[in-house]
Amino acid sequence: MRFEVDGTPVEAEPQPGQVLRTLLREQGVTSVKKGCDSGDCGACSVLVDGTPVHSCITPAHRLEGRSVTTAAGLGTPEQPHPVQRAFAEAAAFQCGFCTAGMVVTASTFTAEDLADHHRRLKGNLCRCTGYRAIEDALAGVVNTTCGPAGDAVGASVRAPAAMRIVTGREEYTLDVPPSPDVRATEALLHLAVLGSPHAHARIVRIDSRAAEALPGVHAVLTWRDDPGVLFSTGRHESRLDDPDDTLVLDRVLRFRGQRVAAVVAESVRVAEQACALLEVEYEVLPSVHDPDAARRPGAPLLHGEKTTAEHRIAEPGRNVVAALHGETGDVDAALATAAATVEGVWSTGRVSHAALETHATRGRIDADGRLVLRTATQVPFLVRDEVARVFGLDPERVRVVAKRVGGGFGGKQELLTEDLVTLAVLRTGRTVQYEFSRRDEFTIAPARHPMRVRVRLGATAEGVLTALHVDQTMDTGAYGNHGIGVMYHSVSESVAVYRCPNKRVDAESVYTNNLPSGAFRGYGLGQVVFAVESAMDELARELGIDPFALRRRNVIVPGDALVVTDPDEETDLQFDGSSGLDQCIDLVEDALATGPDTAEHDRALPCMDGPVLDDSADWVSGSGMAVAAIATVPPRGHHAHATVELTGEGRYRVGVGTAEFGNGTTTVHTQLVATALGTTPDRITVHQSDTDAARYDTGAFGSAGVVVAGKALHAAATALRELIVERATTVVADRTPRTATGVLGPAVHVGPDGVRVGDVHVPTAELLAAGPLVAHGQHDGTPRSLAFTVHGVRVAVHRPTGEVRVLQSVQAVDAGTVMNPEQLRGQVEGGAAQAIGSSLYEEVVLDDTGRVTTDSFRNYRVPKISDVPRTEVLFAETHDPLGPLGAKSMSEAPYNPVAPAVANAVRDAIGVRPYRLPMTRDRVWALVETGRS
Ligand code: FES
């Protein structure tokens, strides 16, 4: 079959039933992405004879004689298509994985299409941006700059990768050719997994003879091939933070979909066919799917045999991974004498990260015999160290490379594919690739921990908190990855944000035979903040106090003691950073009071399909707010090293270990270095997320890349500036000994031809003649500060159906010094959009046997462009003494206050409080119908 791709003739024979996406990828066309393979997300969008299609559902054989255009064919970084330029200038991406498909679709828009873009872009999902910046791009709004010289911090500097992303040239995990060296010249092998059909079972026997006999099969891996070293898929700076409860291939299966066996073959199709030929005999074991049932005597035990201290499981005989019970003051006594009390139990469902790039790893042995893993991870160094430990390798003999990751949200702090690929590479000696499907993302990748949270509050008649009790139970699923850390974190800042003399915290993290839970944006805070902030709203009602005033009266201020829940941390910590929380409360209150609340405005909002927003009594409206705090650095340590080097071309080469997955770290890093060195961001080249390119970095946890790696990098750049001045002084002194020092000034600017120190010019070659100029910096992430977010919403609820529409959404944030206003705004908008999704409709649903029933974007609804209200973003003005140039981290924080703000607004509208997330139409309808929570 002959056809054309981006103007180049192609001759290829599609397999029976093959789709265009996979055929294009086989031809090396990497500007076409895989997001879902079911026509739902649009990451694979291409033009066929000028018409946009989802290539993942377009039969390949229809391409005979036709012309395909991808993002790479629309334009180049030097000569982009106008739509591509607009996306770059508007900062209309974060991870950028959706962008190639998005610009392809948008490139066909007429003026009428632009006016109707909510419908025309419905088939292109973006998980990161919240869509406002994409709408700006369509409208031709320019939000970014290339950056002023010497003072890049504070400017909306464009992401260094912008032009590569919008033209489909940025390389994600599997976008490089598989054979970069001599040892991997044989064809790439693929790995497929047979998942458990049972929630709890023991493998009695596996007959793999038929699978092994299938042509193209290279290896069948079973529990017999397991290296026998327990580990956790959750990764942290200290590996002791998670229980050792997982094997690469276990003989006991603890949730549906867990690996039974893996097949390595010459194609995914053959590997999957071979999986179907495996004959497995199981001993089915009783299973338990509710955390309360799992803790009762006689419940099936998931890890009952893992009883030693090395396993780090608190009570294996009760299925309890971790437990926390602590109190300051006397909560019961304070409640007994309080003027007003509130008590309730709130619950939250599972949420999928739904990052558009699925988990994937490609592994090989390089020419030096080292294991090289190219993988979609937020934590390359932690993956390197754990893979080396599990397989008994020297960490120096393992290299992990991440490059740009297509979205993470915490989901890529898990070691989900790297271990199995390593096993396959070591067994076969070949290059092996394992790529999750979208179904895998929903059914076997960890989701956000579901929680049940009981809150008790007590206060004086004036609204001063006297008692605060949080009792949390979380379902960690079949394995304890992040089950300990999320538990501690969930009840820390959510309780610490309020001053109160009597506080009590109870929390337990419980094993069940459900899908494992894991790290998710906010790291447990979102669930508990939902409960605490709902309770605070109820307390305000009880006392007849305005909810903003109640928060003002009780929030933490600098100098206050911090609640410390983690036993490994110091217990006498106090809040030493800056606080703009009071400013945030004022900003949101003003915005809600003065915001557009006319019927005309509300009716003009892009609305979901459904009843027309009208003046009838069917619609009721209400408003709500909530506050949240989050530590600026993850607990229990975070370390970053960074290097900055002057190159012969007069540029600066930065080596940093953290990963870029849409959090904007790379942009901020270029700004920090440019500012320290008095140059422009375009002269900085960042090499990151490669364990060979930097000394060490814990990885991308929240915005630690800004506040920890950023601080290390700023220190390195400042040190390099001093080195350059020193070297220039020597060079100039040698050149004109009598006058040199008198004319040298502090300013340094490196251009292609050299350095200017004061008014003396020193060529780069002269500077480097005496040896390389390179400086190092490091930071350990301590002490930590607090970042704050306050969210306000106005909603309309349709009483006959339970539909909730967000009419106004505003968030004020205290991010310290705002490094890049447009980027920060995008992070807040994206976090708010993701949180609105999980407030109202996103939920990974399991039946009572542990089977995931929401396994595609068809039945797990991610917000589309037409679903998301614009969130107005406001910045408090603070300067944090602990962060780099006064900055705090922010990428997780915007998520946390949104759900309670929406719940409080729904309560305001219908008079009945929602206690469960998501607040789906049927649940809200039931609240309206029954008048009871
Ligand atoms: Fe759209 Fe990440 S930027 S999915």
Short mmCIF file of C-alpha atoms in Angstrom, two decimals, residues 265-657:
data_model
loop_
_atom_site.label_atom_id
_atom_site.label_comp_id
_atom_site.label_asym_id
_atom_site.label_seq_id
_atom_site.Cartn_x
_atom_site.Cartn_y
_atom_site.Cartn_z
CA ALA A 265 7.71 -11.63 21.86
CA GLU A 266 8.46 -9.95 18.57
CA SER A 267 5.22 -7.98 18.57
CA VAL A 268 2.57 -6.97 21.06
CA ARG A 269 0.07 -9.03 19.09
CA VAL A 270 2.13 -12.23 19.38
CA ALA A 271 2.84 -11.58 23.05
CA GLU A 272 -0.88 -11.18 23.74
CA GLN A 273 -1.72 -14.29 21.73
CA ALA A 274 0.83 -16.24 23.78
CA CYS A 275 -0.68 -14.94 27.03
CA ALA A 276 -4.00 -16.39 25.91
CA LEU A 277 -2.31 -19.78 25.44
CA LEU A 278 -1.03 -19.95 29.02
CA GLU A 279 -2.82 -22.59 31.07
CA VAL A 280 -3.03 -21.55 34.70
CA GLU A 281 -4.54 -23.45 37.59
CA TYR A 282 -5.53 -21.23 40.54
CA GLU A 283 -6.45 -21.94 44.13
CA VAL A 284 -9.04 -19.23 44.70
CA LEU A 285 -8.78 -17.60 48.13
CA PRO A 286 -11.41 -15.60 50.02
CA SER A 287 -11.17 -11.90 49.34
CA VAL A 288 -12.10 -8.73 51.21
CA HIS A 289 -12.97 -5.41 49.61
CA ASP A 290 -13.93 -3.06 52.41
CA PRO A 291 -11.38 -1.60 54.87
CA ASP A 292 -13.69 -2.09 57.86
CA ALA A 293 -14.37 -5.73 56.97
CA ALA A 294 -10.64 -6.22 56.36
CA ARG A 295 -9.83 -5.23 59.97
CA ARG A 296 -12.39 -7.57 61.56
CA PRO A 297 -11.22 -10.79 63.20
CA GLY A 298 -11.27 -13.67 60.76
CA ALA A 299 -10.95 -11.51 57.65
CA PRO A 300 -8.75 -12.90 54.87
CA LEU A 301 -5.20 -11.65 55.41
CA LEU A 302 -3.38 -10.22 52.41
CA HIS A 303 0.14 -10.13 53.83
CA GLY A 304 -0.34 -12.08 57.04
CA GLU A 305 2.99 -13.86 56.64
CA LYS A 306 5.01 -10.62 56.41
CA THR A 307 5.47 -10.11 60.11
CA THR A 308 9.08 -8.99 60.56
CA ALA A 309 10.28 -5.44 61.08
CA GLU A 310 11.89 -5.56 57.64
CA HIS A 311 8.47 -5.76 56.00
CA ARG A 312 7.38 -2.51 57.70
CA ILE A 313 3.71 -3.50 57.97
CA ALA A 314 2.15 -2.19 61.21
CA GLU A 315 -0.33 -5.01 61.87
CA PRO A 316 -0.29 -7.72 59.20
CA GLY A 317 -2.74 -9.74 61.30
CA ARG A 318 -5.34 -6.94 60.93
CA ASN A 319 -4.48 -5.94 57.33
CA VAL A 320 -3.27 -2.60 58.68
CA VAL A 321 -0.25 -1.20 56.86
CA ALA A 322 0.13 1.86 59.08
CA ALA A 323 -1.72 3.45 61.96
CA LEU A 324 -1.53 6.78 63.72
CA HIS A 325 -3.25 7.82 66.93
CA GLY A 326 -2.19 11.04 68.62
CA GLU A 327 -3.61 13.92 70.59
CA THR A 328 -2.59 17.29 71.96
CA GLY A 329 -4.80 18.69 74.72
CA ASP A 330 -8.10 16.94 75.44
CA VAL A 331 -10.50 16.89 72.52
CA ASP A 332 -13.37 15.13 74.32
CA ALA A 333 -13.28 17.59 77.21
CA ALA A 334 -13.17 20.55 74.80
CA LEU A 335 -16.12 19.19 72.83
CA ALA A 336 -18.11 18.73 76.03
CA THR A 337 -17.81 22.42 76.85
CA ALA A 338 -17.93 23.90 73.33
CA ALA A 339 -20.65 26.42 72.46
CA ALA A 340 -21.10 24.72 69.07
CA THR A 341 -20.08 21.32 67.76
CA VAL A 342 -20.18 19.64 64.38
CA GLU A 343 -19.68 15.98 63.57
CA GLY A 344 -19.90 14.06 60.32
CA VAL A 345 -18.40 11.32 58.17
CA TRP A 346 -17.26 12.14 54.65
CA SER A 347 -16.11 9.70 51.97
CA THR A 348 -14.24 9.97 48.69
CA GLY A 349 -14.00 7.63 45.71
CA ARG A 350 -11.04 6.46 43.65
CA VAL A 351 -9.65 8.88 41.09
CA SER A 352 -7.47 8.00 38.12
CA HIS A 353 -4.51 10.21 37.27
CA ALA A 354 -5.48 9.82 33.62
CA ALA A 355 -2.19 11.30 32.43
CA LEU A 356 -2.38 11.12 28.65
CA GLU A 357 0.94 9.32 28.27
CA THR A 358 0.56 5.83 29.71
CA HIS A 359 3.25 4.14 31.81
CA ALA A 360 5.94 2.68 29.58
CA THR A 361 9.52 1.44 29.73
CA ARG A 362 12.02 0.41 27.11
CA GLY A 363 15.10 -1.40 28.42
CA ARG A 364 18.31 -2.58 26.83
CA ILE A 365 21.91 -3.49 27.55
CA ASP A 366 24.23 -0.86 26.09
CA ALA A 367 27.63 -1.30 24.45
CA ASP A 368 29.32 -1.12 27.86
CA GLY A 369 27.08 -3.81 29.27
CA ARG A 370 25.06 -1.40 31.40
CA LEU A 371 21.32 -1.70 31.81
CA VAL A 372 19.58 1.36 30.32
CA LEU A 373 15.94 2.01 31.07
CA ARG A 374 14.11 4.73 29.21
CA THR A 375 10.94 5.15 31.18
CA ALA A 376 8.01 7.41 32.02
CA THR A 377 8.94 8.27 35.58
CA GLN A 378 8.94 11.28 37.88
CA VAL A 379 11.77 9.74 39.92
CA PRO A 380 14.62 8.38 37.76
CA PHE A 381 17.20 8.09 40.55
CA LEU A 382 14.80 6.26 42.86
CA VAL A 383 13.91 3.84 40.06
CA ARG A 384 17.60 3.25 39.35
CA ASP A 385 18.42 2.46 42.95
CA GLU A 386 15.46 0.13 43.51
CA VAL A 387 15.85 -1.78 40.25
CA ALA A 388 19.52 -2.25 41.10
CA ARG A 389 18.64 -3.51 44.59
CA VAL A 390 15.92 -5.93 43.43
CA PHE A 391 18.11 -7.45 40.72
CA GLY A 392 21.38 -7.35 42.63
CA LEU A 393 23.05 -4.89 40.26
CA ASP A 394 25.52 -2.13 41.01
CA PRO A 395 23.55 1.14 40.70
CA GLU A 396 26.46 2.50 38.67
CA ARG A 397 25.68 -0.21 36.11
CA VAL A 398 22.11 1.05 35.68
CA ARG A 399 21.12 4.19 33.83
CA VAL A 400 17.56 5.54 33.94
CA VAL A 401 16.47 8.19 31.47
CA ALA A 402 13.06 9.85 31.54
CA LYS A 403 13.23 12.92 29.28
CA ARG A 404 9.85 14.60 28.96
CA VAL A 405 7.00 12.74 30.65
CA GLY A 406 3.45 13.08 29.33
CA GLY A 407 1.76 13.91 32.64
CA GLY A 408 2.25 12.38 36.07
CA PHE A 409 0.12 13.85 38.90
CA GLY A 410 1.89 11.41 41.26
CA GLY A 411 1.09 8.33 39.17
CA LYS A 412 4.62 8.17 37.85
CA GLN A 413 6.20 7.98 41.29
CA GLU A 414 5.42 4.26 41.00
CA LEU A 415 7.73 1.59 39.67
CA LEU A 416 5.15 -0.22 37.53
CA THR A 417 6.87 -1.32 34.34
CA GLU A 418 10.61 -0.94 34.93
CA ASP A 419 11.01 -4.09 37.04
CA LEU A 420 9.37 -6.43 34.56
CA VAL A 421 11.29 -4.93 31.64
CA THR A 422 14.52 -5.40 33.56
CA LEU A 423 13.69 -9.05 34.15
CA ALA A 424 12.92 -9.49 30.45
CA VAL A 425 16.10 -7.69 29.31
CA LEU A 426 18.30 -9.71 31.65
CA ARG A 427 16.64 -12.93 30.48
CA THR A 428 16.77 -12.25 26.73
CA GLY A 429 19.68 -9.81 26.36
CA ARG A 430 17.46 -7.92 23.95
CA THR A 431 15.80 -4.51 23.88
CA VAL A 432 12.35 -4.96 25.42
CA GLN A 433 9.44 -2.56 25.64
CA TYR A 434 6.36 -2.66 27.88
CA GLU A 435 3.68 -0.06 27.36
CA PHE A 436 0.47 0.19 29.40
CA SER A 437 -2.82 0.43 27.56
CA ARG A 438 -5.40 2.93 28.71
CA ARG A 439 -7.31 0.00 30.19
CA ASP A 440 -4.20 -0.90 32.21
CA GLU A 441 -4.12 2.67 33.52
CA PHE A 442 -7.62 2.23 34.91
CA THR A 443 -7.43 -1.40 36.05
CA ILE A 444 -3.89 -2.01 37.35
CA ALA A 445 -2.19 1.38 37.82
CA PRO A 446 -2.76 2.74 41.33
CA ALA A 447 -5.57 5.28 41.81
CA ARG A 448 -6.09 7.95 44.48
CA HIS A 449 -6.77 6.44 47.92
CA PRO A 450 -10.48 6.27 48.75
CA MET A 451 -11.02 7.54 52.30
CA ARG A 452 -13.66 7.71 54.98
CA VAL A 453 -13.05 10.67 57.25
CA ARG A 454 -14.90 11.42 60.47
CA VAL A 455 -14.50 14.99 61.68
CA ARG A 456 -15.53 16.48 65.03
CA LEU A 457 -15.23 20.22 65.64
CA GLY A 458 -15.91 22.37 68.66
CA ALA A 459 -15.83 26.17 68.97
CA THR A 460 -16.72 29.06 71.23
CA ALA A 461 -19.75 31.21 70.44
CA GLU A 462 -17.34 33.71 68.85
CA GLY A 463 -16.10 31.07 66.45
CA VAL A 464 -12.75 30.26 68.02
CA LEU A 465 -11.91 26.60 67.45
CA THR A 466 -11.47 24.63 70.65
CA ALA A 467 -11.52 21.05 69.36
CA LEU A 468 -10.51 19.41 66.10
CA HIS A 469 -10.62 15.64 65.65
CA VAL A 470 -9.96 13.80 62.38
CA ASP A 471 -10.45 10.04 62.20
CA GLN A 472 -9.44 8.70 58.81
CA THR A 473 -9.59 5.23 57.27
CA MET A 474 -8.10 4.65 53.86
CA ASP A 475 -8.20 1.76 51.43
CA THR A 476 -4.65 1.20 50.25
CA GLY A 477 -5.72 -1.78 48.14
CA ALA A 478 -3.67 -4.92 47.67
CA TYR A 479 -0.26 -3.31 48.26
CA GLY A 480 1.05 -0.64 50.59
CA ASN A 481 2.79 1.61 48.05
CA HIS A 482 2.46 5.16 49.38
CA GLY A 483 -0.02 3.76 51.92
CA ILE A 484 2.09 4.96 54.83
CA GLY A 485 3.18 8.34 53.48
CA VAL A 486 -0.27 9.31 52.19
CA MET A 487 -1.77 8.41 55.57
CA TYR A 488 0.61 10.67 57.49
CA HIS A 489 0.37 13.50 54.99
CA SER A 490 -3.42 13.39 54.72
CA VAL A 491 -3.82 14.32 58.40
CA SER A 492 -0.95 16.78 58.67
CA GLU A 493 -1.47 20.09 56.86
CA SER A 494 -5.25 19.52 56.79
CA VAL A 495 -5.15 19.74 60.59
CA ALA A 496 -2.15 22.09 60.87
CA VAL A 497 -3.87 24.86 58.92
CA TYR A 498 -5.96 25.72 61.99
CA ARG A 499 -4.80 26.91 65.39
CA CYS A 500 -6.58 24.90 68.02
CA PRO A 501 -5.46 23.88 71.51
CA ASN A 502 -7.09 20.44 71.39
CA LYS A 503 -6.39 18.32 68.37
CA ARG A 504 -6.70 14.60 67.85
CA VAL A 505 -5.74 12.53 64.83
CA ASP A 506 -6.58 8.89 64.17
CA ALA A 507 -5.70 7.24 60.90
CA GLU A 508 -5.33 3.73 59.54
CA SER A 509 -4.20 2.54 56.14
CA VAL A 510 -5.81 -0.80 55.33
CA TYR A 511 -5.09 -3.59 52.86
CA THR A 512 -7.99 -4.92 50.76
CA ASN A 513 -8.16 -7.09 47.63
CA ASN A 514 -8.84 -3.98 45.57
CA LEU A 515 -6.79 -2.16 42.98
CA PRO A 516 -3.74 -0.68 44.78
CA SER A 517 -3.98 2.99 45.66
CA GLY A 518 -1.03 5.34 45.28
CA ALA A 519 0.35 8.85 45.21
CA PHE A 520 -1.99 11.42 43.70
CA ARG A 521 -1.78 15.20 43.42
CA GLY A 522 -2.15 16.50 47.00
CA TYR A 523 -0.91 13.23 48.50
CA GLY A 524 -3.98 12.48 50.63
CA LEU A 525 -4.70 16.05 51.64
CA GLY A 526 -7.54 16.52 49.14
CA GLN A 527 -9.66 13.81 50.76
CA VAL A 528 -9.23 15.07 54.33
CA VAL A 529 -9.46 18.75 53.37
CA PHE A 530 -12.82 17.90 51.77
CA ALA A 531 -14.03 16.62 55.14
CA VAL A 532 -12.49 19.30 57.38
CA GLU A 533 -13.55 22.21 55.19
CA SER A 534 -17.07 20.82 54.86
CA ALA A 535 -17.22 20.57 58.64
CA MET A 536 -15.90 24.13 59.00
CA ASP A 537 -18.66 25.32 56.68
CA GLU A 538 -21.22 23.53 58.81
CA LEU A 539 -19.70 25.08 61.93
CA ALA A 540 -20.02 28.56 60.37
CA ARG A 541 -23.71 27.84 59.74
CA GLU A 542 -24.16 26.54 63.24
CA LEU A 543 -22.64 29.70 64.71
CA GLY A 544 -24.16 32.11 62.20
CA ILE A 545 -20.68 33.34 61.26
CA ASP A 546 -19.58 34.11 57.73
CA PRO A 547 -17.37 31.25 56.46
CA PHE A 548 -14.58 33.64 55.43
CA ALA A 549 -14.63 35.24 58.88
CA LEU A 550 -14.51 31.84 60.58
CA ARG A 551 -11.37 30.94 58.62
CA ARG A 552 -9.73 34.31 59.35
CA ARG A 553 -10.33 33.79 63.04
CA ASN A 554 -8.63 30.39 63.15
CA VAL A 555 -5.95 29.95 60.50
CA ILE A 556 -2.29 29.37 61.32
CA VAL A 557 0.16 32.29 61.27
CA PRO A 558 3.97 32.30 61.14
CA GLY A 559 5.47 31.35 64.48
CA ASP A 560 2.69 28.87 65.30
CA ALA A 561 3.61 25.30 66.15
CA LEU A 562 3.05 22.80 63.35
CA VAL A 563 1.13 19.59 63.88
CA VAL A 564 3.59 16.82 63.25
CA THR A 565 2.04 13.43 62.52
CA ASP A 566 5.07 11.65 61.18
CA PRO A 567 6.97 9.91 64.00
CA ASP A 568 10.26 10.28 62.12
CA GLU A 569 10.05 14.06 62.07
CA GLU A 570 11.01 16.52 64.75
CA THR A 571 8.02 17.14 66.99
CA ASP A 572 8.68 20.76 67.89
CA LEU A 573 8.52 22.24 64.40
CA GLN A 574 7.07 25.65 63.93
CA PHE A 575 5.87 27.48 60.88
CA ASP A 576 8.81 29.72 59.94
CA GLY A 577 7.83 30.66 56.41
CA SER A 578 5.68 33.44 55.07
CA SER A 579 1.88 33.40 55.03
CA GLY A 580 -0.35 34.98 52.45
CA LEU A 581 -3.37 32.97 53.59
CA ASP A 582 -5.13 36.06 54.93
CA GLN A 583 -4.59 37.79 51.58
CA CYS A 584 -5.95 34.74 49.74
CA ILE A 585 -9.10 34.73 51.88
CA ASP A 586 -9.65 38.43 51.16
CA LEU A 587 -9.03 38.02 47.43
CA VAL A 588 -11.55 35.19 47.05
CA GLU A 589 -14.15 36.91 49.18
CA ASP A 590 -13.87 40.04 47.03
CA ALA A 591 -13.97 38.07 43.80
CA LEU A 592 -17.13 36.22 44.79
CA ALA A 593 -18.73 39.42 46.05
CA THR A 594 -17.97 41.39 42.90
CA GLY A 595 -17.88 38.63 40.29
CA PRO A 596 -20.25 38.36 37.37
CA ASP A 597 -23.44 36.87 38.78
CA THR A 598 -25.92 38.11 36.23
CA ALA A 599 -28.30 35.68 34.57
CA GLU A 600 -26.92 36.75 31.18
CA HIS A 601 -23.39 35.86 32.22
CA ASP A 602 -24.45 32.50 33.57
CA ARG A 603 -26.46 31.58 30.49
CA ALA A 604 -23.54 32.48 28.23
CA LEU A 605 -21.24 30.01 29.97
CA PRO A 606 -20.19 26.94 27.98
CA CYS A 607 -22.58 24.41 29.45
CA MET A 608 -22.75 20.67 29.49
CA ASP A 609 -25.43 18.90 27.54
CA GLY A 610 -28.59 19.09 29.55
CA PRO A 611 -31.37 21.37 30.59
CA VAL A 612 -31.19 25.04 29.72
CA LEU A 613 -30.13 27.29 32.56
CA ASP A 614 -33.29 29.38 33.06
CA ASP A 615 -35.07 31.38 35.72
CA SER A 616 -37.39 28.55 36.75
CA ALA A 617 -37.50 27.20 40.28
CA ASP A 618 -35.80 24.09 38.90
CA TRP A 619 -32.48 25.86 39.28
CA VAL A 620 -31.11 26.92 42.63
CA SER A 621 -27.77 28.56 43.20
CA GLY A 622 -25.29 28.83 46.04
CA SER A 623 -21.72 29.73 46.82
CA GLY A 624 -18.97 28.12 48.84
CA MET A 625 -15.33 28.43 49.75
CA ALA A 626 -12.54 26.40 51.33
CA VAL A 627 -8.91 26.82 52.34
CA ALA A 628 -5.93 24.48 52.17
CA ALA A 629 -2.28 24.45 53.14
CA ILE A 630 0.51 22.21 51.89
CA ALA A 631 4.16 21.88 52.87
CA THR A 632 6.45 23.19 50.18
CA VAL A 633 8.66 20.10 50.27
CA PRO A 634 7.67 16.45 50.77
CA PRO A 635 8.22 15.13 54.30
CA ARG A 636 11.12 12.84 55.25
CA GLY A 637 13.77 14.44 53.09
CA HIS A 638 14.31 15.51 49.53
CA HIS A 639 17.74 16.02 48.05
CA ALA A 640 18.90 17.71 44.87
CA HIS A 641 22.28 18.30 43.29
CA ALA A 642 22.75 20.52 40.26
CA THR A 643 25.61 21.62 38.04
CA VAL A 644 26.01 24.60 35.74
CA GLU A 645 28.83 24.77 33.22
CA LEU A 646 29.99 27.39 30.77
CA THR A 647 30.38 25.80 27.34
CA GLY A 648 32.71 26.74 24.50
CA GLU A 649 29.78 28.20 22.58
CA GLY A 650 29.23 30.71 25.34
CA ARG A 651 26.15 28.90 26.60
CA TYR A 652 25.35 27.38 29.97
CA ARG A 653 24.80 23.69 30.36
CA VAL A 654 22.65 22.74 33.32
CA GLY A 655 22.62 19.22 34.74
CA VAL A 656 19.72 18.47 37.06
CA GLY A 657 18.12 15.19 38.05
#
